[in-house]
């Protein structure tokens, strides 16, 4: 069963389906990602509503989906460097196995030794 809603401020109809009743050829972002695809810059063409309209998932056309992009080695290196910086204590300089809490600005060992 299809219900149509009008998009805010336009006369355009936006098809809305109930949970698990979307037609073939449409997929959510999560389904696209699981298939190794991405929306490819296209806007959603429909939506699914569930939990009495409190939850929504947008649907994208599979035929317009593009393959997921992969990070270059330089991008992966930059991400690794940023994540390592989040684990490095500013006080003692040690790299911890957890991310340093921003509210403390130092590792838990240093924070326990210097309560604020």
Short mmCIF file of N, CA and C in Angstrom, two decimals:
data_model
loop_
_atom_site.label_atom_id
_atom_site.label_comp_id
_atom_site.label_asym_id
_atom_site.label_seq_id
_atom_site.Cartn_x
_atom_site.Cartn_y
_atom_site.Cartn_z
N UNK A 1 0.85 -1.18 0.00
CA UNK A 1 0.00 0.00 0.00
C UNK A 1 0.89 1.24 0.00
N UNK A 2 0.63 2.14 -0.92
CA UNK A 2 1.41 3.37 -1.04
C UNK A 2 0.59 4.54 -0.54
N UNK A 3 1.19 5.33 0.29
CA UNK A 3 0.60 6.58 0.76
C UNK A 3 1.47 7.68 0.18
N UNK A 4 0.88 8.77 -0.26
CA UNK A 4 1.71 9.85 -0.78
C UNK A 4 1.57 11.07 0.12
N UNK A 5 2.70 11.67 0.39
CA UNK A 5 2.75 12.91 1.16
C UNK A 5 3.25 14.01 0.25
N UNK A 6 2.84 15.22 0.53
CA UNK A 6 3.36 16.35 -0.21
C UNK A 6 4.57 16.88 0.51
N UNK A 7 5.65 17.13 -0.23
CA UNK A 7 6.85 17.70 0.37
C UNK A 7 6.55 19.10 0.84
N UNK A 8 7.17 19.50 1.92
CA UNK A 8 6.92 20.82 2.51
C UNK A 8 7.19 21.93 1.50
N UNK A 9 6.21 22.78 1.30
CA UNK A 9 6.37 23.94 0.45
C UNK A 9 6.29 23.64 -1.05
N UNK A 10 5.94 22.43 -1.45
CA UNK A 10 5.83 22.10 -2.87
C UNK A 10 4.55 21.31 -3.11
N UNK A 11 4.22 21.15 -4.38
CA UNK A 11 3.07 20.33 -4.76
C UNK A 11 3.52 18.94 -5.16
N UNK A 12 4.81 18.65 -4.99
CA UNK A 12 5.37 17.35 -5.36
C UNK A 12 4.92 16.27 -4.39
N UNK A 13 4.55 15.11 -4.93
CA UNK A 13 4.18 13.99 -4.08
C UNK A 13 5.40 13.13 -3.80
N UNK A 14 5.52 12.65 -2.57
CA UNK A 14 6.65 11.82 -2.16
C UNK A 14 6.06 10.47 -1.74
N UNK A 15 6.27 9.41 -2.52
CA UNK A 15 5.69 8.11 -2.17
C UNK A 15 6.19 7.61 -0.82
N UNK A 16 5.28 7.10 -0.04
CA UNK A 16 5.60 6.59 1.28
C UNK A 16 5.04 5.18 1.39
N UNK A 17 5.89 4.27 1.86
CA UNK A 17 5.51 2.87 1.98
C UNK A 17 5.56 2.46 3.44
N UNK A 18 4.80 1.41 3.74
CA UNK A 18 4.87 0.84 5.08
C UNK A 18 6.11 -0.03 5.17
N UNK A 19 6.49 -0.34 6.41
CA UNK A 19 7.66 -1.16 6.68
C UNK A 19 7.58 -2.48 5.92
N UNK A 20 8.66 -2.81 5.21
CA UNK A 20 8.82 -4.05 4.43
C UNK A 20 7.92 -4.14 3.20
N UNK A 21 7.30 -3.04 2.78
CA UNK A 21 6.43 -3.09 1.62
C UNK A 21 6.93 -2.22 0.47
N UNK A 22 8.19 -1.85 0.49
CA UNK A 22 8.76 -1.05 -0.60
C UNK A 22 8.92 -1.93 -1.84
N UNK A 23 8.73 -1.36 -3.03
CA UNK A 23 8.87 -2.15 -4.26
C UNK A 23 10.32 -2.50 -4.57
N UNK A 24 10.50 -3.47 -5.45
CA UNK A 24 11.83 -3.85 -5.90
C UNK A 24 12.49 -2.66 -6.59
N UNK A 25 13.80 -2.59 -6.51
CA UNK A 25 14.53 -1.52 -7.18
C UNK A 25 14.80 -0.31 -6.31
N UNK A 26 14.29 -0.32 -5.09
CA UNK A 26 14.55 0.76 -4.14
C UNK A 26 15.26 0.18 -2.92
N UNK A 27 16.17 0.96 -2.35
CA UNK A 27 16.92 0.49 -1.19
C UNK A 27 17.25 1.66 -0.27
N UNK A 28 17.40 1.36 1.01
CA UNK A 28 17.81 2.37 1.98
C UNK A 28 19.33 2.56 1.89
N UNK A 29 19.85 3.58 2.54
CA UNK A 29 21.30 3.79 2.56
C UNK A 29 22.03 2.58 3.14
N UNK A 30 21.48 2.01 4.19
CA UNK A 30 22.09 0.86 4.83
C UNK A 30 22.14 -0.33 3.88
N UNK A 31 21.07 -0.54 3.14
CA UNK A 31 21.04 -1.63 2.17
C UNK A 31 22.02 -1.38 1.04
N UNK A 32 22.12 -0.12 0.61
CA UNK A 32 23.09 0.22 -0.44
C UNK A 32 24.51 -0.06 0.05
N UNK A 33 24.81 0.37 1.26
CA UNK A 33 26.15 0.18 1.82
C UNK A 33 26.49 -1.31 1.91
N UNK A 34 25.52 -2.13 2.32
CA UNK A 34 25.74 -3.58 2.42
C UNK A 34 26.02 -4.20 1.06
N UNK A 35 25.50 -3.58 0.01
CA UNK A 35 25.72 -4.08 -1.35
C UNK A 35 26.95 -3.45 -2.00
N UNK A 36 27.68 -2.60 -1.24
CA UNK A 36 28.88 -1.96 -1.78
C UNK A 36 28.56 -0.78 -2.69
N UNK A 37 27.40 -0.15 -2.46
CA UNK A 37 26.96 0.98 -3.28
C UNK A 37 26.73 2.21 -2.41
N UNK A 38 26.51 3.33 -3.08
CA UNK A 38 26.16 4.59 -2.42
C UNK A 38 25.13 5.29 -3.29
N UNK A 39 24.39 6.27 -2.76
CA UNK A 39 23.36 6.92 -3.58
C UNK A 39 23.91 7.58 -4.85
N UNK A 40 25.15 7.97 -4.85
CA UNK A 40 25.74 8.55 -6.06
C UNK A 40 25.29 9.96 -6.35
N UNK A 41 24.94 10.72 -5.31
CA UNK A 41 24.56 12.11 -5.49
C UNK A 41 23.09 12.31 -5.82
N UNK A 42 22.32 11.26 -5.87
CA UNK A 42 20.90 11.37 -6.18
C UNK A 42 20.09 11.50 -4.91
N UNK A 43 19.00 12.23 -5.01
CA UNK A 43 18.12 12.44 -3.87
C UNK A 43 17.21 11.22 -3.69
N UNK A 44 16.66 11.04 -2.49
CA UNK A 44 15.74 9.92 -2.29
C UNK A 44 14.49 10.09 -3.15
N UNK A 45 13.91 8.96 -3.53
CA UNK A 45 12.72 8.99 -4.39
C UNK A 45 11.47 8.57 -3.64
N UNK A 46 11.64 7.99 -2.44
CA UNK A 46 10.51 7.56 -1.62
C UNK A 46 10.99 7.40 -0.19
N UNK A 47 10.06 7.01 0.67
CA UNK A 47 10.41 6.80 2.07
C UNK A 47 9.59 5.66 2.65
N UNK A 48 10.10 5.09 3.74
CA UNK A 48 9.38 4.08 4.50
C UNK A 48 9.12 4.67 5.87
N UNK A 49 7.89 4.53 6.34
CA UNK A 49 7.55 4.96 7.69
C UNK A 49 7.19 3.74 8.51
N UNK A 50 7.65 3.73 9.77
CA UNK A 50 7.24 2.67 10.70
C UNK A 50 7.22 3.25 12.09
N UNK A 51 6.76 2.45 13.04
CA UNK A 51 6.55 2.90 14.42
C UNK A 51 5.60 4.09 14.46
N UNK A 52 4.50 3.91 13.77
CA UNK A 52 3.43 4.92 13.70
C UNK A 52 3.93 6.27 13.21
N UNK A 53 4.83 6.23 12.25
CA UNK A 53 5.33 7.45 11.63
C UNK A 53 6.45 8.13 12.37
N UNK A 54 6.93 7.54 13.46
CA UNK A 54 8.01 8.15 14.23
C UNK A 54 9.38 7.83 13.64
N UNK A 55 9.46 6.76 12.84
CA UNK A 55 10.73 6.37 12.21
C UNK A 55 10.58 6.48 10.70
N UNK A 56 11.64 6.96 10.06
CA UNK A 56 11.61 7.10 8.60
C UNK A 56 12.94 6.63 8.02
N UNK A 57 12.86 6.01 6.86
CA UNK A 57 14.07 5.64 6.11
C UNK A 57 13.83 6.05 4.67
N UNK A 58 14.77 6.75 4.09
CA UNK A 58 14.63 7.20 2.71
C UNK A 58 15.09 6.12 1.75
N UNK A 59 14.44 6.06 0.61
CA UNK A 59 14.73 5.03 -0.38
C UNK A 59 15.37 5.66 -1.61
N UNK A 60 16.36 4.97 -2.16
CA UNK A 60 17.10 5.43 -3.34
C UNK A 60 16.96 4.38 -4.44
N UNK A 61 17.03 4.82 -5.66
CA UNK A 61 16.93 3.90 -6.80
C UNK A 61 18.24 3.13 -6.95
N UNK A 62 18.13 1.81 -7.07
CA UNK A 62 19.30 0.95 -7.25
C UNK A 62 19.98 1.18 -8.59
N UNK A 63 19.19 1.48 -9.63
CA UNK A 63 19.79 1.66 -10.96
C UNK A 63 20.62 2.94 -11.06
N UNK A 64 20.43 3.88 -10.14
CA UNK A 64 21.21 5.12 -10.15
C UNK A 64 22.35 5.09 -9.13
N UNK A 65 22.42 4.03 -8.33
CA UNK A 65 23.45 3.93 -7.30
C UNK A 65 24.83 3.74 -7.93
N UNK A 66 25.83 4.26 -7.27
CA UNK A 66 27.22 4.17 -7.74
C UNK A 66 28.02 3.30 -6.77
N UNK A 67 29.14 2.75 -7.21
CA UNK A 67 29.97 1.96 -6.30
C UNK A 67 30.53 2.84 -5.17
N UNK A 68 30.72 2.22 -4.00
CA UNK A 68 31.31 2.96 -2.88
C UNK A 68 32.73 3.37 -3.24
N UNK A 69 33.12 4.53 -2.76
CA UNK A 69 34.49 4.98 -2.96
C UNK A 69 35.39 4.37 -1.90
N UNK A 70 36.62 4.13 -2.27
CA UNK A 70 37.58 3.62 -1.29
C UNK A 70 38.60 4.71 -0.99
N UNK A 71 39.05 4.74 0.23
CA UNK A 71 40.02 5.75 0.65
C UNK A 71 41.39 5.46 0.03
N UNK A 72 42.09 6.51 -0.31
CA UNK A 72 43.44 6.36 -0.84
C UNK A 72 44.39 6.06 0.32
N UNK A 73 45.58 5.54 0.05
CA UNK A 73 46.54 5.30 1.13
C UNK A 73 46.84 6.56 1.95
N UNK A 74 46.91 7.71 1.28
CA UNK A 74 47.18 8.96 2.00
C UNK A 74 46.03 9.31 2.93
N UNK A 75 44.79 9.09 2.49
CA UNK A 75 43.63 9.36 3.34
C UNK A 75 43.61 8.42 4.54
N UNK A 76 43.90 7.15 4.31
CA UNK A 76 43.94 6.19 5.41
C UNK A 76 45.02 6.55 6.42
N UNK A 77 46.16 7.02 5.93
CA UNK A 77 47.25 7.44 6.82
C UNK A 77 46.83 8.65 7.65
N UNK A 78 46.13 9.61 7.03
CA UNK A 78 45.67 10.80 7.75
C UNK A 78 44.65 10.43 8.82
N UNK A 79 43.77 9.49 8.51
CA UNK A 79 42.78 9.04 9.49
C UNK A 79 43.48 8.36 10.65
N UNK A 80 44.44 7.50 10.37
CA UNK A 80 45.18 6.80 11.43
C UNK A 80 45.91 7.80 12.32
N UNK A 81 46.49 8.83 11.72
CA UNK A 81 47.20 9.85 12.50
C UNK A 81 46.23 10.62 13.41
N UNK A 82 45.05 10.95 12.89
CA UNK A 82 44.06 11.68 13.69
C UNK A 82 43.55 10.82 14.84
N UNK A 83 43.31 9.55 14.58
CA UNK A 83 42.83 8.66 15.64
C UNK A 83 43.90 8.43 16.70
N UNK A 84 45.16 8.36 16.28
CA UNK A 84 46.26 8.22 17.26
C UNK A 84 46.36 9.48 18.13
N UNK A 85 46.15 10.64 17.54
CA UNK A 85 46.19 11.89 18.31
C UNK A 85 45.09 11.91 19.36
N UNK A 86 43.94 11.31 19.08
CA UNK A 86 42.84 11.26 20.04
C UNK A 86 43.17 10.33 21.21
N UNK A 87 44.14 9.44 21.03
CA UNK A 87 44.52 8.50 22.09
C UNK A 87 45.77 8.93 22.83
N UNK A 88 46.41 10.01 22.39
CA UNK A 88 47.67 10.47 23.01
C UNK A 88 47.38 11.50 24.09
N UNK A 89 47.89 11.24 25.30
CA UNK A 89 47.69 12.14 26.43
C UNK A 89 48.53 13.40 26.24
N UNK A 90 47.94 14.56 26.51
CA UNK A 90 48.66 15.83 26.40
C UNK A 90 49.61 16.05 27.57
N UNK A 91 49.35 15.38 28.69
CA UNK A 91 50.16 15.59 29.89
C UNK A 91 51.38 14.68 29.88
N UNK A 92 51.15 13.36 29.79
CA UNK A 92 52.27 12.42 29.88
C UNK A 92 52.79 11.98 28.51
N UNK A 93 52.03 12.22 27.45
CA UNK A 93 52.48 11.89 26.10
C UNK A 93 52.34 10.42 25.73
N UNK A 94 51.76 9.61 26.60
CA UNK A 94 51.60 8.18 26.30
C UNK A 94 50.39 7.96 25.40
N UNK A 95 50.51 6.97 24.51
CA UNK A 95 49.39 6.58 23.66
C UNK A 95 48.59 5.53 24.42
N UNK A 96 47.34 5.83 24.69
CA UNK A 96 46.48 4.95 25.47
C UNK A 96 45.68 4.04 24.53
N UNK A 97 45.16 2.92 25.03
CA UNK A 97 44.33 2.03 24.20
C UNK A 97 42.89 2.53 24.05
N UNK A 98 42.58 3.70 24.64
CA UNK A 98 41.24 4.28 24.57
C UNK A 98 41.36 5.74 24.14
N UNK A 99 40.25 6.32 23.68
CA UNK A 99 40.26 7.73 23.33
C UNK A 99 40.26 8.58 24.60
N UNK A 100 41.08 9.61 24.62
CA UNK A 100 41.20 10.49 25.77
C UNK A 100 39.89 11.29 25.89
N UNK A 101 39.25 11.29 27.06
CA UNK A 101 38.02 12.07 27.23
C UNK A 101 38.30 13.56 27.03
N UNK A 102 37.51 14.20 26.20
CA UNK A 102 37.73 15.63 25.93
C UNK A 102 37.49 16.49 27.16
N UNK A 103 36.60 16.06 28.02
CA UNK A 103 36.32 16.88 29.20
C UNK A 103 37.51 16.96 30.14
N UNK A 104 38.39 15.95 30.12
CA UNK A 104 39.58 15.96 30.97
C UNK A 104 40.79 16.52 30.24
N UNK A 105 40.93 16.20 28.96
CA UNK A 105 42.08 16.67 28.20
C UNK A 105 43.35 15.88 28.47
N UNK A 106 43.24 14.86 29.30
CA UNK A 106 44.39 14.01 29.61
C UNK A 106 43.89 12.60 29.86
N UNK A 107 44.83 11.65 29.95
CA UNK A 107 44.43 10.25 30.18
C UNK A 107 43.86 10.11 31.59
N UNK A 108 43.22 8.99 31.84
CA UNK A 108 42.58 8.78 33.15
C UNK A 108 43.61 8.69 34.27
N UNK A 109 44.78 8.14 33.97
CA UNK A 109 45.83 8.07 34.99
C UNK A 109 46.28 9.47 35.42
N UNK A 110 46.50 10.35 34.45
CA UNK A 110 46.91 11.72 34.76
C UNK A 110 45.80 12.48 35.45
N UNK A 111 44.57 12.24 35.06
CA UNK A 111 43.44 12.95 35.67
C UNK A 111 43.26 12.54 37.13
N UNK A 112 43.45 11.26 37.43
CA UNK A 112 43.33 10.79 38.81
C UNK A 112 44.41 11.40 39.69
N UNK A 113 45.59 11.62 39.12
CA UNK A 113 46.69 12.21 39.88
C UNK A 113 46.54 13.71 40.07
N UNK A 114 45.81 14.38 39.17
CA UNK A 114 45.61 15.84 39.22
C UNK A 114 44.13 16.15 39.13
N UNK A 115 43.34 15.93 40.17
CA UNK A 115 41.91 16.22 40.09
C UNK A 115 41.66 17.71 39.87
N UNK A 116 40.64 17.99 39.06
CA UNK A 116 40.32 19.38 38.73
C UNK A 116 39.52 20.04 39.83
#
